[in-house]
Short mmCIF file of C-alpha atoms in Angstrom, two decimals:
data_model
loop_
_atom_site.label_atom_id
_atom_site.label_comp_id
_atom_site.label_asym_id
_atom_site.label_seq_id
_atom_site.Cartn_x
_atom_site.Cartn_y
_atom_site.Cartn_z
CA MET A 81 15.91 -14.29 4.51
CA ASP A 82 17.83 -11.76 2.01
CA PRO A 83 17.57 -8.39 4.27
CA GLN A 84 16.04 -6.69 1.09
CA VAL A 85 13.22 -8.76 1.18
CA ALA A 86 12.86 -8.84 4.81
CA ALA A 87 12.81 -4.70 4.33
CA CYS A 88 10.00 -4.69 1.26
CA ILE A 89 7.84 -7.44 3.50
CA GLU A 90 7.88 -4.76 6.56
CA ALA A 91 7.63 -1.89 4.03
CA CYS A 92 4.51 -3.61 2.88
CA ASN A 93 2.87 -4.97 6.13
CA ARG A 94 3.40 -1.28 7.69
CA ALA A 95 1.65 0.53 4.54
CA HIS A 96 -1.04 -2.10 4.47
CA GLY A 97 -1.83 -1.64 8.18
CA ILE A 98 -1.93 1.97 8.02
CA ALA A 99 -4.03 2.52 4.62
CA LEU A 100 -6.69 -0.05 6.54
CA GLY A 101 -6.31 1.52 9.70
CA MET A 102 -6.67 5.35 8.42
CA ALA A 103 -9.45 4.19 5.86
CA MET A 104 -11.82 2.51 8.59
CA ASN A 105 -11.02 5.17 11.14
CA HIS A 106 -9.69 8.80 10.20
CA CYS A 107 -11.63 8.40 6.58
CA LEU A 108 -14.71 6.94 7.82
CA GLU A 109 -14.97 9.67 10.64
CA THR A 110 -13.88 12.26 8.98
CA GLY A 111 -16.41 11.77 5.72
CA GLY A 112 -16.89 14.32 2.58
CA ASP A 113 -13.95 13.61 0.14
CA HIS A 114 -11.87 11.08 2.23
CA VAL A 115 -14.96 8.42 1.85
CA GLU A 116 -15.23 9.40 -2.05
CA PRO A 117 -16.27 5.91 -3.42
CA LYS A 118 -12.57 5.94 -5.71
CA HIS A 119 -10.29 7.08 -3.09
CA PHE A 120 -11.84 4.74 0.00
CA ARG A 121 -11.94 1.63 -2.91
CA LEU A 122 -8.05 2.74 -3.84
CA MET A 123 -7.04 2.43 0.07
CA GLY A 124 -8.87 -0.74 0.24
CA ASP A 125 -6.88 -1.91 -3.02
CA CYS A 126 -3.87 -0.99 -1.22
CA ALA A 127 -4.17 -2.24 2.00
CA ALA A 128 -5.01 -5.77 0.11
CA MET A 129 -1.95 -5.49 -2.45
CA CYS A 130 0.37 -4.83 -0.02
CA ALA A 131 -1.11 -7.87 1.90
CA THR A 132 -0.66 -10.09 -0.79
CA ALA A 133 2.96 -8.47 -1.94
CA ALA A 134 4.20 -9.72 1.39
CA ASP A 135 2.83 -12.97 1.57
CA PHE A 136 3.88 -13.64 -1.94
CA MET A 137 7.57 -12.77 -0.74
CA LEU A 138 7.19 -15.05 2.56
CA ARG A 139 6.15 -17.84 0.34
CA SER A 140 9.35 -17.05 -2.30
CA SER A 141 6.74 -17.21 -4.86
CA GLN A 142 7.74 -17.07 -8.39
CA PHE A 143 5.47 -14.14 -8.99
CA HIS A 144 6.82 -11.84 -6.14
CA ALA A 145 8.45 -9.88 -8.63
CA ASP A 146 5.16 -9.31 -10.44
CA SER A 147 3.10 -8.70 -7.49
CA CYS A 148 5.83 -6.36 -5.93
CA ARG A 149 5.54 -3.92 -9.19
CA LEU A 150 1.49 -4.10 -9.14
CA CYS A 151 1.82 -3.10 -5.23
CA ALA A 152 4.48 -0.21 -5.93
CA ASP A 153 1.74 1.10 -9.14
CA VAL A 154 -1.12 0.77 -6.51
CA CYS A 155 0.82 2.53 -3.78
CA GLU A 156 1.95 5.42 -5.60
CA ALA A 157 -1.98 5.84 -7.10
CA CYS A 158 -3.00 5.52 -3.17
CA ALA A 159 -0.26 8.22 -2.26
CA ASP A 160 -1.63 10.34 -4.89
CA SER A 161 -5.20 10.06 -3.92
CA CYS A 162 -4.11 10.66 -0.32
CA ALA A 163 -1.87 14.00 -1.00
CA GLY A 164 -5.18 15.78 -1.75
CA LEU A 165 -6.90 15.43 1.63
CA ASP A 166 -6.12 16.68 5.07
CA GLY A 167 -4.55 14.46 7.74
CA MET A 168 -3.50 11.43 5.35
CA GLU A 169 0.59 12.47 6.19
CA PRO A 170 0.80 8.56 7.45
CA CYS A 171 -0.82 7.05 4.66
CA ILE A 172 1.23 8.94 1.92
CA ASP A 173 4.55 8.45 3.87
CA ALA A 174 3.96 4.38 4.13
CA CYS A 175 2.58 4.07 0.54
CA ARG A 176 5.16 6.21 -1.25
CA ALA A 177 7.97 3.72 1.08
CA CYS A 178 6.28 0.96 0.26
CA ALA A 179 6.13 1.93 -3.48
CA ALA A 180 9.77 2.41 -3.58
CA SER A 181 10.86 -1.21 -1.75
CA CYS A 182 8.62 -2.88 -3.99
CA ARG A 183 9.73 -1.23 -7.09
CA ALA A 184 13.56 -2.35 -6.08
CA MET A 185 12.52 -5.63 -5.40
CA ALA A 186 10.90 -5.81 -8.52
CA GLY A 187 14.15 -5.02 -10.22
#
Protein backbone atom coordinates (compact mmCIF):
# COMPACT_ATOMS: atom_id res chain seq x y z
CA MET A 1 0.00 0.00 0.00
CA ASP A 2 1.17 3.49 -0.83
CA PRO A 3 2.57 5.18 2.33
CA GLN A 4 0.44 8.32 1.78
CA VAL A 5 -2.72 6.21 1.56
CA ALA A 6 -1.73 4.24 4.66
CA ALA A 7 -1.07 7.45 6.60
CA CYS A 8 -4.41 8.92 5.53
CA ILE A 9 -6.27 5.76 6.56
CA GLU A 10 -4.53 5.93 9.93
CA ALA A 11 -5.49 9.61 10.36
CA CYS A 12 -9.11 8.82 9.44
CA ASN A 13 -9.28 5.91 11.86
CA ARG A 14 -7.78 8.03 14.64
CA ALA A 15 -10.21 10.91 14.04
CA HIS A 16 -13.13 8.46 13.87
CA GLY A 17 -12.26 6.95 17.24
CA ILE A 18 -11.60 10.23 18.97
CA ALA A 19 -14.70 12.01 17.61
CA LEU A 20 -16.98 9.10 18.46
CA GLY A 21 -15.39 8.49 21.85
CA MET A 22 -15.46 12.13 22.88
CA ALA A 23 -19.05 12.58 21.73
CA MET A 24 -20.27 9.52 23.61
CA ASN A 25 -18.25 10.21 26.75
CA HIS A 26 -16.89 13.72 27.24
CA CYS A 27 -19.75 15.57 25.53
CA LEU A 28 -22.57 13.51 27.03
CA GLU A 29 -21.05 13.71 30.50
CA THR A 30 -20.29 17.44 30.26
CA GLY A 31 -23.68 18.41 28.86
CA GLY A 32 -24.63 21.98 28.04
CA ASP A 33 -23.19 23.27 24.78
CA HIS A 34 -21.35 19.96 24.34
CA VAL A 35 -24.67 18.26 23.57
CA GLU A 36 -26.21 21.09 21.58
CA PRO A 37 -27.83 19.25 18.63
CA LYS A 38 -25.84 20.89 15.81
CA HIS A 39 -22.50 20.20 17.52
CA PHE A 40 -23.40 16.69 18.64
CA ARG A 41 -24.68 15.70 15.17
CA LEU A 42 -21.53 17.12 13.60
CA MET A 43 -19.38 14.94 15.82
CA GLY A 44 -21.37 11.90 14.69
CA ASP A 45 -21.08 13.00 11.06
CA CYS A 46 -17.34 13.41 11.49
CA ALA A 47 -16.88 9.94 12.96
CA ALA A 48 -19.01 8.36 10.23
CA MET A 49 -17.31 10.26 7.39
CA CYS A 50 -13.84 9.37 8.66
CA ALA A 51 -14.78 5.69 8.75
CA THR A 52 -16.27 5.93 5.25
CA ALA A 53 -13.22 7.66 3.79
CA ALA A 54 -10.94 5.01 5.31
CA ASP A 55 -13.16 2.27 3.88
CA PHE A 56 -13.07 3.85 0.40
CA MET A 57 -9.27 4.01 0.50
CA LEU A 58 -8.97 0.43 1.76
CA ARG A 59 -11.10 -0.74 -1.17
CA SER A 60 -9.22 1.47 -3.68
CA SER A 61 -12.61 2.88 -4.63
CA GLN A 62 -12.74 5.07 -7.69
CA PHE A 63 -14.49 7.59 -5.43
CA HIS A 64 -11.84 7.71 -2.70
CA ALA A 65 -10.69 11.22 -3.66
CA ASP A 66 -14.28 12.48 -3.43
CA SER A 67 -14.79 10.83 -0.04
CA CYS A 68 -11.51 12.31 1.19
CA ARG A 69 -12.55 15.78 0.02
CA LEU A 70 -15.84 15.55 1.92
CA CYS A 71 -14.08 14.04 4.94
CA ALA A 72 -11.72 17.02 5.04
CA ASP A 73 -14.66 19.45 4.95
CA VAL A 74 -16.51 17.61 7.73
CA CYS A 75 -13.38 17.30 9.87
CA GLU A 76 -12.65 21.01 9.53
CA ALA A 77 -16.22 21.86 10.54
CA CYS A 78 -15.99 19.51 13.52
CA ALA A 79 -12.66 20.99 14.64
CA ASP A 80 -14.11 24.51 14.38
CA SER A 81 -17.17 23.50 16.39
CA CYS A 82 -15.05 21.79 19.04
CA ALA A 83 -12.73 24.79 19.29
CA GLY A 84 -15.46 26.74 21.08
CA LEU A 85 -15.83 24.13 23.83
CA ASP A 86 -13.72 23.16 26.85
CA GLY A 87 -11.73 19.96 26.86
CA MET A 88 -12.06 19.18 23.15
CA GLU A 89 -8.38 19.52 22.20
CA PRO A 90 -7.90 15.82 21.30
CA CYS A 91 -10.79 16.01 18.83
CA ILE A 92 -9.60 19.32 17.40
CA ASP A 93 -6.09 17.96 16.84
CA ALA A 94 -7.25 14.65 15.32
CA CYS A 95 -9.78 16.34 13.04
CA ARG A 96 -7.31 18.92 11.78
CA ALA A 97 -4.70 16.23 11.11
CA CYS A 98 -7.26 14.11 9.28
CA ALA A 99 -8.46 17.09 7.24
CA ALA A 100 -4.90 17.90 6.14
CA SER A 101 -4.19 14.30 5.19
CA CYS A 102 -7.47 13.94 3.32
CA ARG A 103 -6.94 17.23 1.46
CA ALA A 104 -3.57 15.94 0.26
CA MET A 105 -5.14 12.62 -0.75
CA ALA A 106 -7.98 14.36 -2.63
CA GLY A 107 -5.47 16.27 -4.70
